[in-house]
mmCIF file of C-alpha atoms in Angstrom:
data_model
loop_
_atom_site.group_PDB
_atom_site.id
_atom_site.type_symbol
_atom_site.label_atom_id
_atom_site.label_comp_id
_atom_site.label_asym_id
_atom_site.label_seq_id
_atom_site.Cartn_x
_atom_site.Cartn_y
_atom_site.Cartn_z
ATOM 1 C CA MET A 1 84.663 -15.560 105.522
ATOM 2 C CA GLN A 2 83.444 -11.985 105.927
ATOM 3 C CA ASN A 3 81.202 -10.990 108.788
ATOM 4 C CA LEU A 4 77.661 -9.877 108.032
ATOM 5 C CA LEU A 5 76.679 -6.528 109.469
ATOM 6 C CA ILE A 6 73.363 -4.820 108.771
ATOM 7 C CA GLU A 7 72.424 -1.696 110.688
ATOM 8 C CA LYS A 8 68.933 -1.525 112.078
ATOM 9 C CA THR A 9 66.238 0.584 110.479
ATOM 10 C CA ASN A 10 62.710 1.498 111.503
ATOM 11 C CA SER A 11 61.397 -1.793 110.231
ATOM 12 C CA THR A 12 64.372 -4.114 110.183
ATOM 13 C CA PRO A 13 66.634 -5.440 112.948
ATOM 14 C CA TYR A 14 70.335 -5.028 113.619
ATOM 15 C CA ILE A 15 72.169 -8.048 112.317
ATOM 16 C CA ASN A 16 75.691 -8.921 113.315
ATOM 17 C CA PHE A 17 76.898 -12.347 112.205
ATOM 18 C CA ASN A 18 80.468 -12.928 113.264
ATOM 19 C CA ALA A 19 82.058 -15.828 111.433
ATOM 20 C CA VAL A 20 85.095 -15.852 113.726
ATOM 21 C CA SER A 21 83.394 -15.912 117.125
ATOM 22 C CA GLY A 22 80.426 -17.912 115.865
ATOM 23 C CA VAL A 23 78.002 -15.467 117.493
ATOM 24 C CA LEU A 24 75.157 -14.471 115.220
ATOM 25 C CA GLN A 25 73.032 -11.673 116.558
ATOM 26 C CA ILE A 26 69.610 -10.451 115.433
ATOM 27 C CA LYS A 27 68.259 -7.613 117.502
ATOM 28 C CA GLY A 28 65.412 -5.130 117.221
ATOM 29 C CA GLU A 29 62.117 -5.069 115.374
ATOM 30 C CA SER A 30 61.347 -6.898 112.174
ATOM 31 C CA PHE A 31 58.501 -5.951 109.900
ATOM 32 C CA PRO A 32 60.119 -5.439 106.512
ATOM 33 C CA GLU A 33 57.815 -4.730 103.609
ATOM 34 C CA ASN A 34 59.461 -7.577 101.744
ATOM 35 C CA ALA A 35 60.758 -10.091 104.260
ATOM 36 C CA ALA A 36 62.101 -12.495 101.624
ATOM 37 C CA LYS A 37 64.175 -9.743 100.051
ATOM 38 C CA PHE A 38 65.532 -8.498 103.371
ATOM 39 C CA TYR A 39 66.398 -11.940 104.756
ATOM 40 C CA ASN A 40 67.742 -13.416 101.513
ATOM 41 C CA PRO A 41 71.350 -12.263 102.082
ATOM 42 C CA VAL A 42 71.029 -13.308 105.723
ATOM 43 C CA MET A 43 69.956 -16.828 104.753
ATOM 44 C CA GLU A 44 72.660 -17.048 102.107
ATOM 45 C CA TRP A 45 75.338 -15.964 104.548
ATOM 46 C CA LEU A 46 74.072 -18.489 107.085
ATOM 47 C CA ARG A 47 74.083 -21.384 104.605
ATOM 48 C CA GLU A 48 77.583 -20.529 103.437
ATOM 49 C CA TYR A 49 78.787 -20.202 107.034
ATOM 50 C CA LEU A 50 77.268 -23.515 108.076
ATOM 51 C CA ASP A 51 78.912 -25.188 105.096
ATOM 52 C CA CYS A 52 82.381 -24.304 106.296
ATOM 53 C CA THR A 53 82.219 -24.203 110.088
ATOM 54 C CA SER A 54 82.455 -26.926 112.659
ATOM 55 C CA GLU A 55 82.805 -24.552 115.622
ATOM 56 C CA GLN A 56 80.220 -23.832 118.272
ATOM 57 C CA THR A 57 77.642 -21.405 116.909
ATOM 58 C CA THR A 58 75.273 -19.260 118.953
ATOM 59 C CA LEU A 59 72.310 -17.439 117.490
ATOM 60 C CA ASP A 60 71.052 -14.633 119.658
ATOM 61 C CA PHE A 61 67.553 -13.454 118.856
ATOM 62 C CA GLU A 62 66.349 -10.357 120.655
ATOM 63 C CA ILE A 63 63.291 -9.336 118.710
ATOM 64 C CA VAL A 64 60.747 -7.057 120.322
ATOM 65 C CA TYR A 65 58.247 -7.054 117.515
ATOM 66 C CA PHE A 66 58.009 -9.057 114.310
ATOM 67 C CA ASN A 67 55.468 -9.568 111.576
ATOM 68 C CA SER A 68 54.101 -12.806 110.157
ATOM 69 C CA SER A 69 56.480 -12.915 107.202
ATOM 70 C CA THR A 70 59.357 -12.662 109.630
ATOM 71 C CA SER A 71 58.035 -15.553 111.709
ATOM 72 C CA LYS A 72 57.940 -17.657 108.546
ATOM 73 C CA ILE A 73 61.581 -16.770 107.842
ATOM 74 C CA PHE A 74 62.565 -17.592 111.431
ATOM 75 C CA MET A 75 60.882 -20.997 111.146
ATOM 76 C CA THR A 76 62.820 -21.650 107.975
ATOM 77 C CA ILE A 77 66.060 -20.695 109.730
ATOM 78 C CA PHE A 78 65.249 -22.891 112.736
ATOM 79 C CA ASP A 79 64.443 -25.817 110.419
ATOM 80 C CA VAL A 80 67.804 -25.443 108.697
ATOM 81 C CA LEU A 81 69.589 -25.311 112.053
ATOM 82 C CA ASP A 82 67.624 -28.285 113.396
ATOM 83 C CA GLU A 83 68.787 -30.322 110.426
ATOM 84 C CA GLU A 84 72.397 -29.167 110.918
ATOM 85 C CA VAL A 85 72.373 -30.172 114.582
ATOM 86 C CA LYS A 86 70.939 -33.525 113.600
ATOM 87 C CA ASN A 87 73.952 -33.921 111.323
ATOM 88 C CA GLY A 88 76.368 -33.153 114.131
ATOM 89 C CA LYS A 89 76.800 -29.360 114.213
ATOM 90 C CA LYS A 90 77.074 -27.549 117.526
ATOM 91 C CA ILE A 91 74.470 -24.803 117.433
ATOM 92 C CA VAL A 92 72.446 -23.084 120.134
ATOM 93 C CA VAL A 93 69.638 -20.571 119.780
ATOM 94 C CA ASN A 94 68.992 -18.029 122.511
ATOM 95 C CA TRP A 95 65.590 -16.385 122.292
ATOM 96 C CA ARG A 96 65.981 -13.338 124.493
ATOM 97 C CA CYS A 97 62.976 -11.406 125.680
ATOM 98 C CA ASP A 98 61.710 -9.081 128.321
ATOM 99 C CA GLY A 99 60.219 -11.117 131.180
ATOM 100 C CA GLU A 100 57.120 -8.950 131.001
ATOM 101 C CA ASN A 101 56.584 -9.432 127.306
ATOM 102 C CA GLU A 102 54.279 -12.441 127.428
ATOM 103 C CA THR A 103 53.747 -12.494 123.697
ATOM 104 C CA ALA A 104 57.478 -12.654 122.955
ATOM 105 C CA ILE A 105 57.851 -15.507 125.458
ATOM 106 C CA GLU A 106 54.917 -17.424 124.000
ATOM 107 C CA CYS A 107 56.222 -16.939 120.469
ATOM 108 C CA GLY A 108 59.569 -18.358 121.605
ATOM 109 C CA GLU A 109 57.710 -21.372 122.987
ATOM 110 C CA GLU A 110 55.856 -21.803 119.688
ATOM 111 C CA PHE A 111 59.153 -21.860 117.781
ATOM 112 C CA GLU A 112 60.735 -24.235 120.268
ATOM 113 C CA GLU A 113 57.870 -26.713 120.137
ATOM 114 C CA ASP A 114 58.625 -27.966 116.619
ATOM 115 C CA LEU A 115 62.360 -28.421 117.032
ATOM 116 C CA ARG A 116 63.763 -31.867 117.611
ATOM 117 C CA TYR A 117 67.534 -31.443 117.819
ATOM 118 C CA LEU A 118 68.336 -27.737 118.086
ATOM 119 C CA PRO A 119 68.822 -26.483 121.666
ATOM 120 C CA PHE A 120 66.498 -23.507 122.015
ATOM 121 C CA ASN A 121 66.810 -21.418 125.183
ATOM 122 C CA ILE A 122 64.270 -18.809 126.157
ATOM 123 C CA ILE A 123 66.224 -16.280 128.169
ATOM 124 C CA LEU A 124 64.362 -13.594 130.097
ATOM 125 C CA PHE A 125 65.836 -10.291 131.089
ATOM 126 C CA MET B 1 33.514 -24.931 111.954
ATOM 127 C CA ASP B 2 35.605 -25.323 115.088
ATOM 128 C CA ASN B 3 38.911 -24.764 113.332
ATOM 129 C CA ILE B 4 39.862 -22.260 110.633
ATOM 130 C CA PHE B 5 42.094 -24.907 109.061
ATOM 131 C CA SER B 6 39.396 -27.574 108.813
ATOM 132 C CA ARG B 7 39.681 -27.684 105.009
ATOM 133 C CA GLU B 8 43.408 -28.288 105.206
ATOM 134 C CA GLU B 9 42.787 -31.040 107.714
ATOM 135 C CA GLN B 10 40.173 -32.600 105.459
ATOM 136 C CA ILE B 11 42.749 -32.689 102.675
ATOM 137 C CA ILE B 12 45.166 -34.493 104.987
ATOM 138 C CA SER B 13 42.477 -37.023 105.940
ATOM 139 C CA ARG B 14 41.662 -37.643 102.291
ATOM 140 C CA ALA B 15 45.334 -38.099 101.451
ATOM 141 C CA GLU B 16 45.770 -40.522 104.356
ATOM 142 C CA ALA B 17 42.730 -42.442 103.150
ATOM 143 C CA LEU B 18 44.142 -42.592 99.651
ATOM 144 C CA LEU B 19 47.409 -43.995 100.962
ATOM 145 C CA GLY B 20 45.407 -46.639 102.821
ATOM 146 C CA THR B 21 43.576 -47.873 99.746
ATOM 147 C CA ASN B 22 46.693 -49.061 97.902
ATOM 148 C CA SER B 23 45.493 -47.331 94.752
ATOM 149 C CA PHE B 24 48.994 -46.258 93.684
ATOM 150 C CA GLN B 25 50.543 -47.864 90.640
ATOM 151 C CA SER B 26 53.801 -48.559 92.403
ATOM 152 C CA ALA B 27 55.231 -48.590 95.906
ATOM 153 C CA LYS B 28 57.517 -45.755 94.811
ATOM 154 C CA ASP B 29 54.544 -43.566 93.903
ATOM 155 C CA ALA B 30 52.988 -44.260 97.279
ATOM 156 C CA SER B 31 56.212 -43.466 99.079
ATOM 157 C CA ASN B 32 56.670 -40.176 97.169
ATOM 158 C CA TYR B 33 53.102 -39.300 97.975
ATOM 159 C CA ARG B 34 53.735 -40.018 101.654
ATOM 160 C CA VAL B 35 56.809 -37.742 101.674
ATOM 161 C CA LEU B 36 54.853 -34.880 100.094
ATOM 162 C CA LEU B 37 52.002 -35.364 102.505
ATOM 163 C CA ASP B 38 54.371 -35.220 105.473
ATOM 164 C CA GLU B 39 55.897 -32.007 104.098
ATOM 165 C CA TYR B 40 52.425 -30.568 103.752
ATOM 166 C CA LYS B 41 51.643 -31.439 107.360
ATOM 167 C CA ILE B 42 54.770 -29.670 108.585
ATOM 168 C CA LEU B 43 54.043 -26.562 106.530
ATOM 169 C CA LEU B 44 50.439 -26.493 107.726
ATOM 170 C CA ARG B 45 51.635 -26.702 111.310
ATOM 171 C CA GLN B 46 53.929 -23.743 110.617
ATOM 172 C CA MET B 47 51.085 -21.779 109.117
ATOM 173 C CA MET B 48 48.898 -22.452 112.172
ATOM 174 C CA LYS B 49 51.656 -21.210 114.432
ATOM 175 C CA ILE B 50 52.185 -18.087 112.343
ATOM 176 C CA VAL B 51 48.499 -17.255 112.517
ATOM 177 C CA LYS B 52 48.440 -17.891 116.268
ATOM 178 C CA MET B 53 51.432 -15.608 116.843
ATOM 179 C CA ALA B 54 49.987 -12.940 114.567
ATOM 180 C CA ASP B 55 46.655 -13.046 116.398
ATOM 181 C CA LYS B 56 48.406 -12.621 119.702
ATOM 182 C CA THR B 57 50.526 -9.727 118.451
ATOM 183 C CA GLN B 58 47.522 -8.011 116.929
ATOM 184 C CA LEU B 59 45.612 -8.311 120.195
ATOM 185 C CA ASP B 60 48.570 -6.758 122.035
ATOM 186 C CA LEU B 61 48.655 -3.889 119.570
ATOM 187 C CA LYS B 62 44.935 -3.364 119.942
ATOM 188 C CA ILE B 63 45.207 -3.152 123.719
ATOM 189 C CA VAL B 64 48.125 -0.725 123.514
ATOM 190 C CA SER B 65 46.312 1.388 120.965
ATOM 191 C CA GLU B 66 43.219 1.585 123.185
ATOM 192 C CA LYS B 67 45.361 2.570 126.128
ATOM 193 C CA LEU B 68 47.094 5.301 124.141
ATOM 194 C CA ASN B 69 43.774 6.519 122.848
ATOM 195 C CA ARG B 70 42.491 6.798 126.402
ATOM 196 C CA LEU B 71 45.649 8.551 127.591
ATOM 197 C CA SER B 72 45.428 11.049 124.761
ATOM 198 C CA HIS B 73 41.961 12.055 125.972
ATOM 199 C CA ILE B 74 42.514 12.200 129.688
ATOM 200 C CA ASP B 75 44.083 14.858 131.881
ATOM 201 C CA VAL B 76 46.592 12.945 133.987
ATOM 202 C CA LEU B 77 46.288 15.068 137.128
ATOM 203 C CA THR B 78 42.518 15.174 137.547
ATOM 204 C CA GLY B 79 41.463 12.135 135.536
ATOM 205 C CA LEU B 80 38.979 14.364 133.710
ATOM 206 C CA TYR B 81 38.836 14.633 129.928
ATOM 207 C CA ASN B 82 41.418 17.028 128.543
ATOM 208 C CA ARG B 83 40.998 20.065 126.332
ATOM 209 C CA ARG B 84 41.659 18.080 123.164
ATOM 210 C CA TYR B 85 38.841 15.655 123.912
ATOM 211 C CA PHE B 86 36.522 18.479 124.882
ATOM 212 C CA ASN B 87 37.153 20.210 121.533
ATOM 213 C CA GLU B 88 36.275 17.040 119.626
ATOM 214 C CA ALA B 89 33.202 16.328 121.732
ATOM 215 C CA TYR B 90 32.048 19.932 121.503
ATOM 216 C CA VAL B 91 31.986 19.890 117.696
ATOM 217 C CA LYS B 92 30.029 16.625 117.738
ATOM 218 C CA GLU B 93 27.488 17.870 120.276
ATOM 219 C CA TRP B 94 27.134 21.160 118.419
ATOM 220 C CA ASN B 95 26.407 19.397 115.135
ATOM 221 C CA SER B 96 24.047 17.000 116.831
ATOM 222 C CA ALA B 97 22.193 19.935 118.454
ATOM 223 C CA VAL B 98 21.895 21.673 115.066
ATOM 224 C CA ARG B 99 20.191 18.560 113.705
ATOM 225 C CA SER B 100 17.970 17.835 116.696
ATOM 226 C CA GLN B 101 17.259 21.525 117.376
ATOM 227 C CA LYS B 102 17.859 21.086 121.076
ATOM 228 C CA GLU B 103 19.662 23.609 123.250
ATOM 229 C CA LEU B 104 23.292 23.246 124.245
ATOM 230 C CA ALA B 105 24.785 24.770 127.397
ATOM 231 C CA ILE B 106 28.277 25.405 128.708
ATOM 232 C CA ILE B 107 29.581 26.237 132.146
ATOM 233 C CA MET B 108 33.073 27.657 132.425
ATOM 234 C CA ILE B 109 34.528 27.248 135.909
ATOM 235 C CA ASP B 110 37.626 28.953 137.268
ATOM 236 C CA ILE B 111 39.206 28.620 140.716
ATOM 237 C CA ASP B 112 39.427 32.054 142.355
ATOM 238 C CA TYR B 113 42.869 33.406 143.212
ATOM 239 C CA PHE B 114 44.504 30.107 142.254
ATOM 240 C CA LYS B 115 47.850 31.711 141.497
ATOM 241 C CA LYS B 116 47.897 33.050 145.040
ATOM 242 C CA TYR B 117 47.016 29.567 146.300
ATOM 243 C CA ASN B 118 50.020 28.102 144.471
ATOM 244 C CA ASP B 119 52.262 30.910 145.747
ATOM 245 C CA THR B 120 51.113 30.309 149.313
ATOM 246 C CA TYR B 121 50.972 26.530 149.495
ATOM 247 C CA GLY B 122 53.229 25.387 146.661
ATOM 248 C CA HIS B 123 52.446 23.654 143.409
ATOM 249 C CA LEU B 124 52.037 20.176 144.876
ATOM 250 C CA GLN B 125 49.253 21.319 147.157
ATOM 251 C CA GLY B 126 47.933 23.333 144.244
ATOM 252 C CA ASP B 127 47.602 20.029 142.390
ATOM 253 C CA GLU B 128 45.720 18.533 145.340
ATOM 254 C CA CYS B 129 43.370 21.495 145.317
ATOM 255 C CA LEU B 130 42.732 21.029 141.580
ATOM 256 C CA LYS B 131 41.971 17.366 142.149
ATOM 257 C CA ALA B 132 39.581 18.087 145.018
ATOM 258 C CA VAL B 133 37.695 20.720 143.019
ATOM 259 C CA ALA B 134 37.580 18.408 139.963
ATOM 260 C CA ASP B 135 36.099 15.652 142.139
ATOM 261 C CA VAL B 136 33.244 17.775 143.472
ATOM 262 C CA ILE B 137 32.406 19.198 140.047
ATOM 263 C CA LYS B 138 32.159 15.581 138.891
ATOM 264 C CA LYS B 139 29.460 15.055 141.513
ATOM 265 C CA ALA B 140 27.426 17.959 140.188
ATOM 266 C CA VAL B 141 27.618 16.749 136.598
ATOM 267 C CA LYS B 142 25.298 13.780 136.666
ATOM 268 C CA ARG B 143 23.864 12.782 133.297
ATOM 269 C CA PRO B 144 25.798 10.276 131.173
ATOM 270 C CA ARG B 145 26.061 12.579 128.155
ATOM 271 C CA ASP B 146 27.220 15.601 130.180
ATOM 272 C CA LEU B 147 30.908 16.184 129.734
ATOM 273 C CA LEU B 148 33.345 17.627 132.236
ATOM 274 C CA ALA B 149 36.849 18.536 131.098
ATOM 275 C CA ARG B 150 39.874 20.376 132.349
ATOM 276 C CA PHE B 151 39.992 23.355 130.037
ATOM 277 C CA GLY B 152 43.276 24.864 131.150
ATOM 278 C CA GLY B 153 45.370 25.410 134.293
ATOM 279 C CA GLU B 154 42.687 26.055 136.925
ATOM 280 C CA GLU B 155 39.805 26.198 134.512
ATOM 281 C CA PHE B 156 37.163 23.523 133.971
ATOM 282 C CA VAL B 157 34.380 23.297 131.444
ATOM 283 C CA VAL B 158 31.054 21.482 131.555
ATOM 284 C CA LEU B 159 29.216 20.693 128.352
ATOM 285 C CA LEU B 160 25.507 20.010 128.800
ATOM 286 C CA PRO B 161 23.651 18.679 125.746
ATOM 287 C CA GLU B 162 19.896 19.159 125.505
ATOM 288 C CA THR B 163 20.054 21.739 128.271
ATOM 289 C CA GLY B 164 18.820 25.337 128.424
ATOM 290 C CA LEU B 165 20.063 28.183 130.573
ATOM 291 C CA GLU B 166 17.840 27.200 133.493
ATOM 292 C CA GLY B 167 19.158 23.657 133.679
ATOM 293 C CA ALA B 168 22.748 24.863 133.349
ATOM 294 C CA VAL B 169 22.255 27.424 136.127
ATOM 295 C CA SER B 170 21.041 24.652 138.391
ATOM 296 C CA VAL B 171 24.245 22.680 137.766
ATOM 297 C CA ALA B 172 26.320 25.855 138.320
ATOM 298 C CA GLN B 173 24.582 26.407 141.665
ATOM 299 C CA ASP B 174 25.372 22.838 142.688
ATOM 300 C CA VAL B 175 29.046 23.317 141.795
ATOM 301 C CA LEU B 176 29.201 26.572 143.741
ATOM 302 C CA PHE B 177 27.596 24.937 146.774
ATOM 303 C CA LEU B 178 29.812 21.841 146.669
ATOM 304 C CA VAL B 179 33.073 23.770 146.268
ATOM 305 C CA ASN B 180 32.126 26.003 149.210
ATOM 306 C CA GLY B 181 31.385 22.852 151.165
ATOM 307 C CA LEU B 182 34.903 21.571 150.528
ATOM 308 C CA ASP B 183 36.173 24.223 152.935
ATOM 309 C CA ILE B 184 39.722 24.210 151.603
ATOM 310 C CA GLU B 185 41.727 26.820 153.447
ATOM 311 C CA HIS B 186 43.092 29.625 151.254
ATOM 312 C CA ALA B 187 44.705 32.184 153.537
ATOM 313 C CA ALA B 188 45.624 34.516 150.675
ATOM 314 C CA SER B 189 42.060 34.728 149.357
ATOM 315 C CA PRO B 190 39.988 37.708 150.469
ATOM 316 C CA LEU B 191 36.894 35.514 150.087
ATOM 317 C CA GLN B 192 36.332 33.935 153.513
ATOM 318 C CA LYS B 193 39.910 32.596 153.388
ATOM 319 C CA LYS B 194 38.842 29.489 151.498
ATOM 320 C CA VAL B 195 38.926 28.110 147.995
ATOM 321 C CA THR B 196 36.030 29.254 145.839
ATOM 322 C CA VAL B 197 35.136 29.225 142.148
ATOM 323 C CA SER B 198 33.573 31.599 139.663
ATOM 324 C CA LEU B 199 31.295 30.288 136.954
ATOM 325 C CA GLY B 200 30.115 31.545 133.589
ATOM 326 C CA VAL B 201 26.957 29.987 132.188
ATOM 327 C CA ALA B 202 25.747 30.222 128.597
ATOM 328 C CA ALA B 203 23.233 28.328 126.498
ATOM 329 C CA THR B 204 22.051 28.539 122.949
ATOM 330 C CA LEU B 205 20.005 26.822 120.288
ATOM 331 C CA PRO B 206 22.732 25.909 117.776
ATOM 332 C CA GLN B 207 22.062 26.908 114.158
ATOM 333 C CA ASN B 208 24.010 26.225 110.995
ATOM 334 C CA ASN B 209 24.647 29.921 110.467
ATOM 335 C CA LEU B 210 26.034 30.463 113.982
ATOM 336 C CA ALA B 211 29.733 30.166 114.725
ATOM 337 C CA LYS B 212 30.452 27.163 116.955
ATOM 338 C CA GLU B 213 32.836 29.223 119.078
ATOM 339 C CA GLU B 214 30.121 31.712 119.978
ATOM 340 C CA LEU B 215 28.774 29.618 122.858
ATOM 341 C CA ILE B 216 32.222 29.108 124.350
ATOM 342 C CA ASN B 217 32.983 32.820 124.003
ATOM 343 C CA ASN B 218 29.703 33.654 125.733
ATOM 344 C CA SER B 219 30.435 31.390 128.674
ATOM 345 C CA ASP B 220 33.848 33.064 128.886
ATOM 346 C CA LYS B 221 32.203 36.487 128.975
ATOM 347 C CA ALA B 222 29.835 35.260 131.688
ATOM 348 C CA LEU B 223 32.827 33.978 133.667
ATOM 349 C CA TYR B 224 34.479 37.375 133.299
ATOM 350 C CA LEU B 225 31.306 38.997 134.650
ATOM 351 C CA ALA B 226 31.336 36.641 137.635
ATOM 352 C CA LYS B 227 34.978 37.506 138.277
ATOM 353 C CA SER B 228 34.317 41.229 138.091
ATOM 354 C CA SER B 229 31.288 41.004 140.363
ATOM 355 C CA GLY B 230 33.222 39.730 143.335
ATOM 356 C CA ARG B 231 33.867 36.048 142.427
ATOM 357 C CA ASN B 232 32.448 32.987 144.267
ATOM 358 C CA CYS B 233 29.325 33.317 142.129
ATOM 359 C CA TYR B 234 27.933 32.424 138.708
ATOM 360 C CA LYS B 235 26.783 34.740 135.936
ATOM 361 C CA GLU B 236 24.767 34.049 132.808
ATOM 362 C CA TYR B 237 25.319 35.428 129.370
#
């Protein structure tokens, strides 16, 4: 399976999903005009990847700023992953944020609150 | 309303009630209804979270934007308003004075022999001198609407709404007195070896047909007069 690499722009994050290492990275700011359109290929790649992997997968989120549409997409992703972990997949999410960015930390906690199976680590730097 | 989602919650209560009344034609219908209701609850919870996060982010942005706005108006060294803010405020006060037909006055203040001060004591002490002078001018400018700004390097400007020449001269005298009272040593100054200022005072009754810059130019001319008449004094124009 091919890796997914999307360079960052002013309004969209850097995305580097590596199917071999199982490290999926999303980094930067996310306020695309059309979040569904931007994240569609990302979601598709993720679904396809999850269909064929049984290896340990790590999702690294390092998002400084994101809009509401993006938070909806993230919730959808976390729901999918939660379900996968329930069914036996080994997945971990790392929500990385600046220790001084209270909002980013609190948003991480909001996401974490609704998950039942998916390990969700808030990692401060 | 203690909750912006009270209508959504009412819908959930009604649906729960409906499930409790056994009014479904079959157990399967009831069970499908239950599944949909649970989905709805999850999605509503998501929506509440999204709104909460958005509110928080928007508040952050608002605070940052206010901070930037403040920074863009303030001179970092002296804490006074900067030239940009003065220009904006000046146009507003001018227009307001045209409408109210009240006088507007300006005092232009310049530290005497400041270049020599910097050459003698270095730029860091020059900064301290600027701060000290800015602080005493602040004391002389008392009314809430009066505006004191750093106009340039060692130049300050005071904008006095609803003030004629006489009132402005009184403020200029206070500034002169207070700066002299600071007693900052200035070995390279021929004026009693201490830091002094020169002031140019001008006032006018703003009219629509007058150029806004005229008043500023006049206070500049008055400052020039003060400089050429020996400094450490004020002149009117």
